PDB file of C-alpha atoms in Angstrom:
ATOM      1  CA  MET A  33      -3.925 -33.146  23.008  1.00 64.00           C
ATOM      2  CA  VAL A  34      -7.744 -33.059  23.209  1.00 69.00           C
ATOM      3  CA  ALA A  35      -8.071 -31.388  19.852  1.00 78.00           C
ATOM      4  CA  TYR A  36      -5.783 -33.913  18.232  1.00 78.00           C
ATOM      5  CA  ALA A  37      -7.652 -36.872  19.747  1.00 83.00           C
ATOM      6  CA  ALA A  38     -11.018 -35.346  18.711  1.00 81.00           C
ATOM      7  CA  VAL A  39      -9.902 -35.026  15.132  1.00 82.00           C
ATOM      8  CA  ARG A  40      -8.572 -38.540  14.949  1.00 83.00           C
ATOM      9  CA  LEU A  41     -11.828 -39.845  16.449  1.00 83.00           C
ATOM     10  CA  ALA A  42     -13.931 -37.803  14.017  1.00 83.00           C
ATOM     11  CA  ALA A  43     -11.878 -39.052  11.056  1.00 82.00           C
ATOM     12  CA  ALA A  44     -12.276 -42.671  12.231  1.00 87.00           C
ATOM     13  CA  LEU A  45     -16.028 -42.279  12.700  1.00 84.00           C
ATOM     14  CA  ALA A  46     -16.502 -40.521   9.392  1.00 85.00           C
ATOM     15  CA  ARG A  47     -14.800 -43.294   7.552  1.00 86.00           C
ATOM     16  CA  ALA A  48     -16.428 -46.099   9.546  1.00 88.00           C
ATOM     17  CA  LEU A  49     -19.994 -44.890   9.361  1.00 91.00           C
ATOM     18  CA  PRO A  50     -22.028 -44.942   6.169  1.00 93.00           C
ATOM     19  CA  ARG A  51     -21.524 -41.658   4.355  1.00 91.00           C
ATOM     20  CA  PRO A  52     -25.223 -40.624   4.348  1.00 92.00           C
ATOM     21  CA  LEU A  53     -25.351 -41.204   8.178  1.00 95.00           C
ATOM     22  CA  SER A  54     -22.219 -39.217   8.705  1.00 94.00           C
ATOM     23  CA  TYR A  55     -23.679 -36.380   6.720  1.00 96.00           C
ATOM     24  CA  ALA A  56     -26.962 -36.493   8.543  1.00 96.00           C
ATOM     25  CA  LEU A  57     -25.279 -36.286  11.926  1.00 95.00           C
ATOM     26  CA  ALA A  58     -22.976 -33.520  10.789  1.00 95.00           C
ATOM     27  CA  ARG A  59     -25.707 -31.456   9.154  1.00 97.00           C
ATOM     28  CA  GLY A  60     -27.815 -31.774  12.273  1.00 96.00           C
ATOM     29  CA  GLY A  61     -24.841 -30.682  14.329  1.00 96.00           C
ATOM     30  CA  GLY A  62     -24.456 -27.693  12.010  1.00 96.00           C
ATOM     31  CA  VAL A  63     -27.987 -26.575  12.599  1.00 97.00           C
ATOM     32  CA  LEU A  64     -27.476 -26.923  16.383  1.00 97.00           C
ATOM     33  CA  ALA A  65     -24.356 -24.801  16.028  1.00 97.00           C
ATOM     34  CA  TYR A  66     -26.353 -22.132  14.197  1.00 98.00           C
ATOM     35  CA  TYR A  67     -28.520 -21.731  17.251  1.00 97.00           C
ATOM     36  CA  ALA A  68     -25.801 -22.145  19.867  1.00 97.00           C
ATOM     37  CA  TRP A  69     -23.055 -19.899  18.357  1.00 96.00           C
ATOM     38  CA  ARG A  70     -24.649 -16.526  18.579  1.00 96.00           C
ATOM     39  CA  SER A  71     -21.840 -14.426  17.203  1.00 95.00           C
ATOM     40  CA  GLY A  72     -21.258 -16.731  14.258  1.00 95.00           C
ATOM     41  CA  ARG A  73     -24.929 -16.831  13.475  1.00 96.00           C
ATOM     42  CA  ARG A  74     -25.091 -13.000  13.633  1.00 95.00           C
ATOM     43  CA  ARG A  75     -22.215 -12.596  11.207  1.00 94.00           C
ATOM     44  CA  CYS A  76     -23.551 -15.182   8.833  1.00 96.00           C
ATOM     45  CA  VAL A  77     -27.044 -13.773   8.821  1.00 96.00           C
ATOM     46  CA  ALA A  78     -25.603 -10.356   8.264  1.00 95.00           C
ATOM     47  CA  THR A  79     -23.785 -11.492   5.227  1.00 95.00           C
ATOM     48  CA  MET A  80     -26.764 -13.425   3.815  1.00 96.00           C
ATOM     49  CA  LEU A  81     -28.867 -10.215   4.133  1.00 96.00           C
ATOM     50  CA  ARG A  82     -26.575  -8.707   1.492  1.00 95.00           C
ATOM     51  CA  VAL A  83     -26.897 -11.811  -0.686  1.00 96.00           C
ATOM     52  CA  ALA A  84     -30.737 -11.748  -0.210  1.00 96.00           C
ATOM     53  CA  ASP A  85     -31.117  -8.081  -0.849  1.00 93.00           C
ATOM     54  CA  GLY A  86     -32.199  -7.372   2.701  1.00 93.00           C
ATOM     55  CA  ASP A  87     -34.853 -10.102   2.971  1.00 96.00           C
ATOM     56  CA  ALA A  88     -34.444 -11.264   6.603  1.00 96.00           C
ATOM     57  CA  THR A  89     -36.430 -14.488   6.207  1.00 97.00           C
ATOM     58  CA  THR A  90     -34.336 -15.593   3.225  1.00 97.00           C
ATOM     59  CA  ALA A  91     -31.182 -14.539   4.982  1.00 97.00           C
ATOM     60  CA  ARG A  92     -31.831 -16.693   7.999  1.00 97.00           C
ATOM     61  CA  ARG A  93     -32.790 -19.670   5.827  1.00 98.00           C
ATOM     62  CA  LEU A  94     -29.525 -19.373   3.876  1.00 98.00           C
ATOM     63  CA  ALA A  95     -27.481 -18.959   7.049  1.00 98.00           C
ATOM     64  CA  ARG A  96     -28.989 -22.171   8.569  1.00 98.00           C
ATOM     65  CA  ARG A  97     -28.310 -24.055   5.405  1.00 98.00           C
ATOM     66  CA  SER A  98     -24.688 -22.698   5.391  1.00 98.00           C
ATOM     67  CA  PHE A  99     -24.127 -24.032   8.902  1.00 98.00           C
ATOM     68  CA  ALA A 100     -25.583 -27.393   7.959  1.00 97.00           C
ATOM     69  CA  ASN A 101     -23.509 -27.577   4.705  1.00 97.00           C
ATOM     70  CA  TYR A 102     -20.462 -26.674   6.738  1.00 96.00           C
ATOM     71  CA  GLY A 103     -21.141 -29.641   8.982  1.00 95.00           C
ATOM     72  CA  ALA A 104     -21.100 -31.909   5.907  1.00 95.00           C
ATOM     73  CA  TYR A 105     -17.930 -30.240   4.699  1.00 95.00           C
ATOM     74  CA  LEU A 106     -16.288 -31.045   8.030  1.00 93.00           C
ATOM     75  CA  VAL A 107     -17.044 -34.821   7.397  1.00 94.00           C
ATOM     76  CA  ASP A 108     -15.249 -34.460   4.053  1.00 93.00           C
ATOM     77  CA  PHE A 109     -12.427 -32.613   5.669  1.00 91.00           C
ATOM     78  CA  VAL A 110     -11.566 -35.277   8.225  1.00 90.00           C
ATOM     79  CA  ARG A 111     -12.186 -38.101   5.667  1.00 90.00           C
ATOM     80  CA  LEU A 112      -9.294 -36.637   3.647  1.00 89.00           C
ATOM     81  CA  LEU A 113      -6.918 -37.531   6.477  1.00 87.00           C
ATOM     82  CA  GLY A 114      -6.865 -41.121   5.452  1.00 82.00           C
ATOM     83  CA  ALA A 115      -7.594 -40.705   1.701  1.00 87.00           C
ATOM     84  CA  ARG A 116      -5.538 -41.667  -1.284  1.00 90.00           C
ATOM     85  CA  PRO A 117      -5.056 -39.254  -4.172  1.00 90.00           C
ATOM     86  CA  GLU A 118      -7.095 -41.508  -6.535  1.00 90.00           C
ATOM     87  CA  GLU A 119     -10.006 -41.470  -4.089  1.00 90.00           C
ATOM     88  CA  VAL A 120     -10.159 -37.714  -4.153  1.00 90.00           C
ATOM     89  CA  SER A 121      -9.773 -37.455  -7.937  1.00 90.00           C
ATOM     90  CA  ALA A 122     -12.698 -39.901  -8.411  1.00 91.00           C
ATOM     91  CA  ARG A 123     -14.940 -37.354  -6.566  1.00 91.00           C
ATOM     92  CA  PHE A 124     -13.867 -34.426  -8.769  1.00 92.00           C
ATOM     93  CA  ASP A 125     -16.106 -33.463 -11.769  1.00 94.00           C
ATOM     94  CA  PHE A 126     -14.093 -31.132 -13.914  1.00 92.00           C
ATOM     95  CA  ASP A 127     -14.042 -30.679 -17.809  1.00 90.00           C
ATOM     96  CA  ASP A 128     -11.666 -27.754 -18.153  1.00 89.00           C
ATOM     97  CA  TRP A 129      -8.278 -29.465 -17.857  1.00 89.00           C
ATOM     98  CA  ASP A 130      -7.164 -28.217 -21.311  1.00 90.00           C
ATOM     99  CA  ARG A 131      -8.247 -24.694 -20.567  1.00 89.00           C
ATOM    100  CA  LEU A 132      -6.441 -24.635 -17.276  1.00 89.00           C
ATOM    101  CA  ALA A 133      -3.292 -26.052 -18.911  1.00 89.00           C
ATOM    102  CA  ALA A 134      -3.485 -23.353 -21.560  1.00 92.00           C
ATOM    103  CA  GLU A 135      -3.455 -20.657 -18.916  1.00 93.00           C
ATOM    104  CA  ARG A 136      -0.048 -21.833 -17.600  1.00 93.00           C
ATOM    105  CA  THR A 137       2.260 -20.021 -20.003  1.00 91.00           C
ATOM    106  CA  GLY A 138       5.260 -19.674 -17.673  1.00 92.00           C
ATOM    107  CA  ASN A 139       4.216 -17.459 -14.903  1.00 95.00           C
ATOM    108  CA  GLY A 140       1.868 -19.872 -13.128  1.00 96.00           C
ATOM    109  CA  ILE A 141      -1.760 -19.278 -12.117  1.00 97.00           C
ATOM    110  CA  VAL A 142      -3.164 -17.509  -9.081  1.00 97.00           C
ATOM    111  CA  LEU A 143      -6.180 -19.669  -8.451  1.00 96.00           C
ATOM    112  CA  VAL A 144      -8.615 -17.797  -6.105  1.00 96.00           C
ATOM    113  CA  THR A 145     -11.540 -19.238  -4.303  1.00 95.00           C
ATOM    114  CA  ALA A 146     -13.883 -18.658  -1.384  1.00 95.00           C
ATOM    115  CA  HIS A 147     -14.700 -20.792   1.709  1.00 95.00           C
ATOM    116  CA  TYR A 148     -17.286 -22.485  -0.499  1.00 96.00           C
ATOM    117  CA  GLY A 149     -18.398 -26.029  -1.281  1.00 95.00           C
ATOM    118  CA  LEU A 150     -15.525 -28.597  -1.149  1.00 92.00           C
ATOM    119  CA  TRP A 151     -12.512 -26.473  -1.875  1.00 88.00           C
ATOM    120  CA  ASP A 152     -10.021 -29.025  -0.562  1.00 86.00           C
ATOM    121  CA  VAL A 153     -11.097 -31.610  -3.117  1.00 89.00           C
ATOM    122  CA  GLY A 154     -10.267 -29.413  -6.084  1.00 87.00           C
ATOM    123  CA  ALA A 155      -6.742 -28.540  -5.072  1.00 90.00           C
ATOM    124  CA  ILE A 156      -5.928 -32.156  -4.284  1.00 90.00           C
ATOM    125  CA  ALA A 157      -7.422 -33.453  -7.441  1.00 90.00           C
ATOM    126  CA  LEU A 158      -5.442 -30.885  -9.523  1.00 90.00           C
ATOM    127  CA  ALA A 159      -2.232 -32.114  -7.752  1.00 90.00           C
ATOM    128  CA  ALA A 160      -3.177 -35.754  -8.438  1.00 88.00           C
ATOM    129  CA  GLY A 161      -3.801 -34.864 -12.094  1.00 86.00           C
ATOM    130  CA  GLY A 162      -0.124 -33.687 -12.450  1.00 88.00           C
ATOM    131  CA  VAL A 163      -0.694 -29.948 -11.871  1.00 90.00           C
ATOM    132  CA  PRO A 164       1.757 -28.611  -9.161  1.00 93.00           C
ATOM    133  CA  VAL A 165      -0.319 -26.789  -6.570  1.00 94.00           C
ATOM    134  CA  THR A 166       0.983 -24.497  -3.747  1.00 94.00           C
ATOM    135  CA  THR A 167      -1.557 -23.436  -1.153  1.00 92.00           C
ATOM    136  CA  VAL A 168      -1.334 -21.159   1.849  1.00 88.00           C
ATOM    137  CA  ALA A 169      -2.571 -22.515   5.213  1.00 84.00           C
ATOM    138  CA  ASP A 170      -2.741 -21.382   8.729  1.00 81.00           C
ATOM    139  CA  ARG A 171      -0.685 -23.534  11.173  1.00 80.00           C
ATOM    140  CA  PHE A 172      -2.178 -25.183  14.208  1.00 79.00           C
ATOM    141  CA  ARG A 173      -0.924 -24.478  17.690  1.00 80.00           C
ATOM    142  CA  ASN A 174      -0.872 -28.173  18.488  1.00 81.00           C
ATOM    143  CA  PRO A 175       2.256 -29.603  16.654  1.00 83.00           C
ATOM    144  CA  ARG A 176       0.643 -33.083  16.405  1.00 86.00           C
ATOM    145  CA  LEU A 177      -2.530 -31.667  14.945  1.00 84.00           C
ATOM    146  CA  ASP A 178      -0.475 -29.530  12.573  1.00 81.00           C
ATOM    147  CA  ARG A 179       1.384 -32.621  11.314  1.00 86.00           C
ATOM    148  CA  LEU A 180      -1.762 -34.641  11.055  1.00 85.00           C
ATOM    149  CA  ILE A 181      -3.762 -32.163   8.976  1.00 84.00           C
ATOM    150  CA  LEU A 182      -1.168 -30.362   6.958  1.00 85.00           C
ATOM    151  CA  GLY A 183       0.948 -33.447   6.609  1.00 87.00           C
ATOM    152  CA  SER A 184      -2.062 -35.295   5.099  1.00 88.00           C
ATOM    153  CA  ARG A 185      -2.443 -32.501   2.534  1.00 89.00           C
ATOM    154  CA  GLU A 186       1.257 -32.768   1.598  1.00 89.00           C
ATOM    155  CA  ARG A 187       0.990 -36.536   1.215  1.00 91.00           C
ATOM    156  CA  LEU A 188      -1.899 -35.962  -1.159  1.00 89.00           C
ATOM    157  CA  GLY A 189       0.334 -33.780  -3.315  1.00 91.00           C
ATOM    158  CA  LEU A 190      -0.027 -30.190  -2.147  1.00 92.00           C
ATOM    159  CA  THR A 191       2.840 -27.908  -1.217  1.00 92.00           C
ATOM    160  CA  ILE A 192       1.790 -26.037   1.927  1.00 91.00           C
ATOM    161  CA  VAL A 193       3.063 -22.580   2.602  1.00 89.00           C
ATOM    162  CA  PRO A 194       2.505 -21.251   6.189  1.00 83.00           C
ATOM    163  CA  ALA A 195       0.321 -18.112   6.291  1.00 78.00           C
ATOM    164  CA  GLU A 196       2.679 -16.099   8.426  1.00 76.00           C
ATOM    165  CA  ARG A 197       4.783 -14.739   5.575  1.00 78.00           C
ATOM    166  CA  PRO A 198       3.733 -16.509   2.321  1.00 81.00           C
ATOM    167  CA  GLY A 199       4.720 -13.950  -0.320  1.00 82.00           C
ATOM    168  CA  PRO A 200       8.270 -14.967  -1.242  1.00 88.00           C
ATOM    169  CA  ARG A 201       7.551 -18.711  -1.441  1.00 91.00           C
ATOM    170  CA  VAL A 202       4.238 -18.126  -3.346  1.00 93.00           C
ATOM    171  CA  LEU A 203       6.076 -15.901  -5.828  1.00 93.00           C
ATOM    172  CA  ARG A 204       8.882 -18.570  -6.357  1.00 94.00           C
ATOM    173  CA  ALA A 205       6.090 -21.135  -7.039  1.00 95.00           C
ATOM    174  CA  LEU A 206       4.471 -18.955  -9.672  1.00 96.00           C
ATOM    175  CA  ARG A 207       7.809 -18.389 -11.389  1.00 95.00           C
ATOM    176  CA  ARG A 208       8.146 -22.180 -11.489  1.00 95.00           C
ATOM    177  CA  ASN A 209       4.803 -22.049 -13.503  1.00 96.00           C
ATOM    178  CA  GLU A 210       2.850 -23.646 -10.598  1.00 95.00           C
ATOM    179  CA  VAL A 211      -0.722 -23.049  -9.543  1.00 95.00           C
ATOM    180  CA  THR A 212      -1.156 -21.220  -6.338  1.00 95.00           C
ATOM    181  CA  ALA A 213      -4.512 -21.653  -4.630  1.00 94.00           C
ATOM    182  CA  LEU A 214      -5.614 -18.879  -2.277  1.00 93.00           C
ATOM    183  CA  HIS A 215      -8.809 -17.984  -0.306  1.00 93.00           C
ATOM    184  CA  VAL A 216      -9.673 -14.378  -0.820  1.00 94.00           C
ATOM    185  CA  ASP A 217     -12.920 -13.980   1.150  1.00 93.00           C
ATOM    186  CA  ILE A 218     -11.063 -12.850   4.290  1.00 87.00           C
ATOM    187  CA  PRO A 219     -11.080  -9.344   5.804  1.00 86.00           C
ATOM    188  CA  ALA A 220      -8.060  -7.105   5.419  1.00 80.00           C
ATOM    189  CA  ALA A 221      -5.910  -7.142   8.537  1.00 68.00           C
ATOM    190  CA  GLU A 222      -4.362  -3.622   8.089  1.00 67.00           C
ATOM    191  CA  THR A 223      -3.849  -2.721   4.479  1.00 71.00           C
ATOM    192  CA  GLY A 224      -5.956  -4.139   1.667  1.00 81.00           C
ATOM    193  CA  ALA A 225      -8.392  -3.254  -1.018  1.00 88.00           C
ATOM    194  CA  SER A 226     -11.891  -1.760  -0.773  1.00 91.00           C
ATOM    195  CA  VAL A 227     -14.141  -3.536  -3.228  1.00 95.00           C
ATOM    196  CA  GLU A 228     -17.854  -3.427  -4.165  1.00 96.00           C
ATOM    197  CA  PHE A 229     -19.171  -6.787  -3.036  1.00 96.00           C
ATOM    198  CA  PHE A 230     -22.873  -7.690  -2.783  1.00 96.00           C
ATOM    199  CA  GLY A 231     -23.885  -4.012  -2.992  1.00 93.00           C
ATOM    200  CA  ALA A 232     -21.583  -2.457  -0.324  1.00 93.00           C
ATOM    201  CA  ARG A 233     -17.908  -1.642   0.131  1.00 93.00           C
ATOM    202  CA  ALA A 234     -15.924  -4.538   1.712  1.00 93.00           C
ATOM    203  CA  ALA A 235     -12.447  -4.451   3.059  1.00 90.00           C
ATOM    204  CA  VAL A 236     -10.478  -7.486   1.774  1.00 91.00           C
ATOM    205  CA  ALA A 237      -6.860  -8.636   1.626  1.00 89.00           C
ATOM    206  CA  ASP A 238      -5.249  -7.747  -1.662  1.00 92.00           C
ATOM    207  CA  GLY A 239      -2.109  -9.927  -1.493  1.00 91.00           C
ATOM    208  CA  PHE A 240      -3.371 -12.199  -4.251  1.00 94.00           C
ATOM    209  CA  ALA A 241      -3.605  -9.246  -6.693  1.00 95.00           C
ATOM    210  CA  ARG A 242      -0.139  -8.014  -5.840  1.00 94.00           C
ATOM    211  CA  LEU A 243       1.336 -11.488  -6.315  1.00 95.00           C
ATOM    212  CA  ALA A 244      -0.363 -11.948  -9.652  1.00 96.00           C
ATOM    213  CA  LEU A 245       0.744  -8.592 -10.951  1.00 96.00           C
ATOM    214  CA  ARG A 246       4.313  -9.024  -9.740  1.00 95.00           C
ATOM    215  CA  ALA A 247       4.583 -12.489 -11.282  1.00 96.00           C
ATOM    216  CA  GLY A 248       2.614 -11.612 -14.448  1.00 96.00           C
ATOM    217  CA  ALA A 249       0.221 -14.511 -13.664  1.00 97.00           C
ATOM    218  CA  PRO A 250      -3.459 -14.735 -14.653  1.00 97.00           C
ATOM    219  CA  VAL A 251      -6.084 -14.731 -11.841  1.00 97.00           C
ATOM    220  CA  ILE A 252      -8.480 -17.626 -12.210  1.00 97.00           C
ATOM    221  CA  CYS A 253     -11.566 -17.950 -10.026  1.00 96.00           C
ATOM    222  CA  GLY A 254     -12.203 -21.536  -9.200  1.00 94.00           C
ATOM    223  CA  MET A 255     -15.279 -22.737  -7.340  1.00 94.00           C
ATOM    224  CA  LEU A 256     -16.045 -26.288  -6.072  1.00 93.00           C
ATOM    225  CA  SER A 257     -19.699 -26.857  -5.475  1.00 95.00           C
ATOM    226  CA  ARG A 258     -21.503 -29.904  -3.976  1.00 94.00           C
ATOM    227  CA  PRO A 259     -24.181 -30.986  -6.560  1.00 93.00           C
ATOM    228  CA  GLY A 260     -26.584 -32.205  -3.784  1.00 90.00           C
ATOM    229  CA  SER A 261     -26.883 -32.101  -0.059  1.00 87.00           C
ATOM    230  CA  TRP A 262     -25.954 -35.818   0.282  1.00 90.00           C
ATOM    231  CA  SER A 263     -23.454 -36.035  -2.515  1.00 92.00           C
ATOM    232  CA  ASP A 264     -19.655 -36.243  -1.777  1.00 91.00           C
ATOM    233  CA  ARG A 265     -18.746 -35.110  -5.327  1.00 93.00           C
ATOM    234  CA  ALA A 266     -17.251 -31.712  -6.118  1.00 93.00           C
ATOM    235  CA  ARG A 267     -18.168 -29.987  -9.309  1.00 94.00           C
ATOM    236  CA  GLY A 268     -15.362 -27.678 -10.479  1.00 93.00           C
ATOM    237  CA  ARG A 269     -15.763 -24.505 -12.478  1.00 93.00           C
ATOM    238  CA  VAL A 270     -13.008 -22.063 -13.454  1.00 94.00           C
ATOM    239  CA  GLU A 271     -13.286 -18.609 -14.905  1.00 95.00           C
ATOM    240  CA  ARG A 272     -10.500 -16.235 -15.816  1.00 96.00           C
ATOM    241  CA  VAL A 273     -10.660 -12.733 -14.383  1.00 97.00           C
ATOM    242  CA  ASP A 274     -10.448 -10.355 -17.325  1.00 95.00           C
ATOM    243  CA  PHE A 275      -7.929  -7.616 -16.531  1.00 94.00           C
ATOM    244  CA  GLU A 276      -5.244  -5.632 -18.396  1.00 93.00           C
ATOM    245  CA  PRO A 277      -2.679  -3.906 -16.143  1.00 94.00           C
ATOM    246  CA  THR A 278      -1.864  -0.245 -16.723  1.00 95.00           C
ATOM    247  CA  GLY A 279       1.466  -0.058 -14.901  1.00 93.00           C
ATOM    248  CA  ASP A 280       0.142   1.959 -12.016  1.00 96.00           C
ATOM    249  CA  VAL A 281       0.603  -0.604  -9.364  1.00 94.00           C
ATOM    250  CA  ASP A 282      -1.814   0.757  -6.687  1.00 93.00           C
ATOM    251  CA  ARG A 283      -4.536   1.283  -9.261  1.00 95.00           C
ATOM    252  CA  ASP A 284      -4.020  -2.110 -10.814  1.00 97.00           C
ATOM    253  CA  VAL A 285      -4.210  -3.819  -7.390  1.00 96.00           C
ATOM    254  CA  ARG A 286      -7.515  -2.156  -6.670  1.00 95.00           C
ATOM    255  CA  GLU A 287      -9.026  -2.850 -10.049  1.00 97.00           C
ATOM    256  CA  LEU A 288      -7.785  -6.441 -10.244  1.00 97.00           C
ATOM    257  CA  ALA A 289      -9.229  -7.078  -6.728  1.00 97.00           C
ATOM    258  CA  GLN A 290     -12.605  -5.519  -7.816  1.00 97.00           C
ATOM    259  CA  ALA A 291     -12.760  -7.579 -11.012  1.00 97.00           C
ATOM    260  CA  THR A 292     -11.961 -10.751  -9.014  1.00 98.00           C
ATOM    261  CA  PHE A 293     -14.770 -10.121  -6.404  1.00 97.00           C
ATOM    262  CA  ARG A 294     -17.179  -9.306  -9.225  1.00 97.00           C
ATOM    263  CA  VAL A 295     -16.613 -12.873 -10.631  1.00 97.00           C
ATOM    264  CA  LEU A 296     -16.640 -14.331  -7.110  1.00 97.00           C
ATOM    265  CA  GLU A 297     -19.946 -12.684  -6.301  1.00 97.00           C
ATOM    266  CA  ALA A 298     -21.589 -14.105  -9.376  1.00 97.00           C
ATOM    267  CA  ARG A 299     -20.504 -17.676  -8.541  1.00 96.00           C
ATOM    268  CA  ILE A 300     -21.566 -17.389  -4.885  1.00 97.00           C
ATOM    269  CA  ARG A 301     -25.026 -16.268  -6.019  1.00 96.00           C
ATOM    270  CA  ASP A 302     -25.402 -19.659  -7.821  1.00 95.00           C
ATOM    271  CA  ASP A 303     -25.871 -21.287  -4.343  1.00 97.00           C
ATOM    272  CA  PRO A 304     -25.156 -18.961  -1.309  1.00 97.00           C
ATOM    273  CA  SER A 305     -25.836 -21.806   1.116  1.00 97.00           C
ATOM    274  CA  GLN A 306     -22.538 -23.422   0.216  1.00 97.00           C
ATOM    275  CA  TRP A 307     -20.657 -20.246   1.310  1.00 97.00           C
ATOM    276  CA  TYR A 308     -19.224 -20.692   4.800  1.00 96.00           C
ATOM    277  CA  ILE A 309     -18.871 -17.076   5.903  1.00 93.00           C
ATOM    278  CA  PHE A 310     -18.784 -16.569   9.673  1.00 92.00           C
ATOM    279  CA  ARG A 311     -16.715 -13.324   9.686  1.00 89.00           C
ATOM    280  CA  ASP A 312     -17.258  -9.729   8.892  1.00 88.00           C
ATOM    281  CA  LEU A 313     -16.114  -8.353   5.592  1.00 89.00           C
ATOM    282  CA  TRP A 314     -18.070  -5.152   5.656  1.00 90.00           C
ATOM    283  CA  PRO A 315     -17.531  -2.293   8.086  1.00 82.00           C
ATOM    284  CA  GLU A 316     -21.304  -1.496   8.252  1.00 76.00           C
ATOM    285  CA  PRO A 317     -24.050  -4.123   9.049  1.00 71.00           C
ATOM    286  CA  ALA A 318     -26.652  -4.868   6.376  1.00 73.00           C
ATOM    287  CA  ALA A 319     -30.133  -3.459   6.751  1.00 68.00           C
ATOM    288  CA  ALA A 320     -33.003  -5.996   6.716  1.00 67.00           C
ATOM    289  CA  SER A 321     -35.951  -5.408   4.404  1.00 54.00           C
ATOM    290  CA  ARG A 322     -39.257  -4.476   6.147  1.00 46.00           C
ATOM    291  CA  GLU A 323     -41.283  -6.251   3.539  1.00 45.00           C
TER     292      GLU A 323
END
């Protein structure tokens, strides 16, 4: 009940206050969270050490900015609760509609992304533009909160599949030639793929690769960046992951996962501070540079 009321209040405040003021308060709150949440700070700094090639000063700066940017993202997140599809589309800067349409040749698209920028805006804008989008989401324990947040996404045109056992429903969506949007920067629970990511082996979930191979769907990396700290616009960029299957399923899964994370790494390097990474993907901690 408390969480539901807090989200409703946050949404009301975010829409009532001037957007720059909302962002300023949220970014300040994000910096405070950086200092208060010790374990989250540790994980984020450890990740940014890999991005910054071991430079501890740069890693801490990127991590602080990531927390601040995540605060601004939360403002956008709760503002979507009362948004209309046309409002969201107006914030989406994207020039590759024809290219995306050309990739839908009957088996759908596995659109992969990271917890980066304003990912919600892109999926909703695609749906508003007439592209059927299915996305996987964790359910909330509070039923009212679940209906509020996931229900708002469905009203904005998304098809939501619960994360408990998404495979069959996602596969059916692909066979209907739909776009399936998935986050892939999450650690493998039990089985998964080991990929080279920012200079070290990371253990990641490989379900997206198995689904793409089974459906015969292309994997497209889509990233939604915020063009400026105080902007509410989302700049979309898509890039096909080049891969040709060999027929050896296990090998193909590993190599498709690796090719995907190679593209993902390049895009994250464009602005690592927009990557909200507060969990461990690597078994071993990164070493800080002594320079």
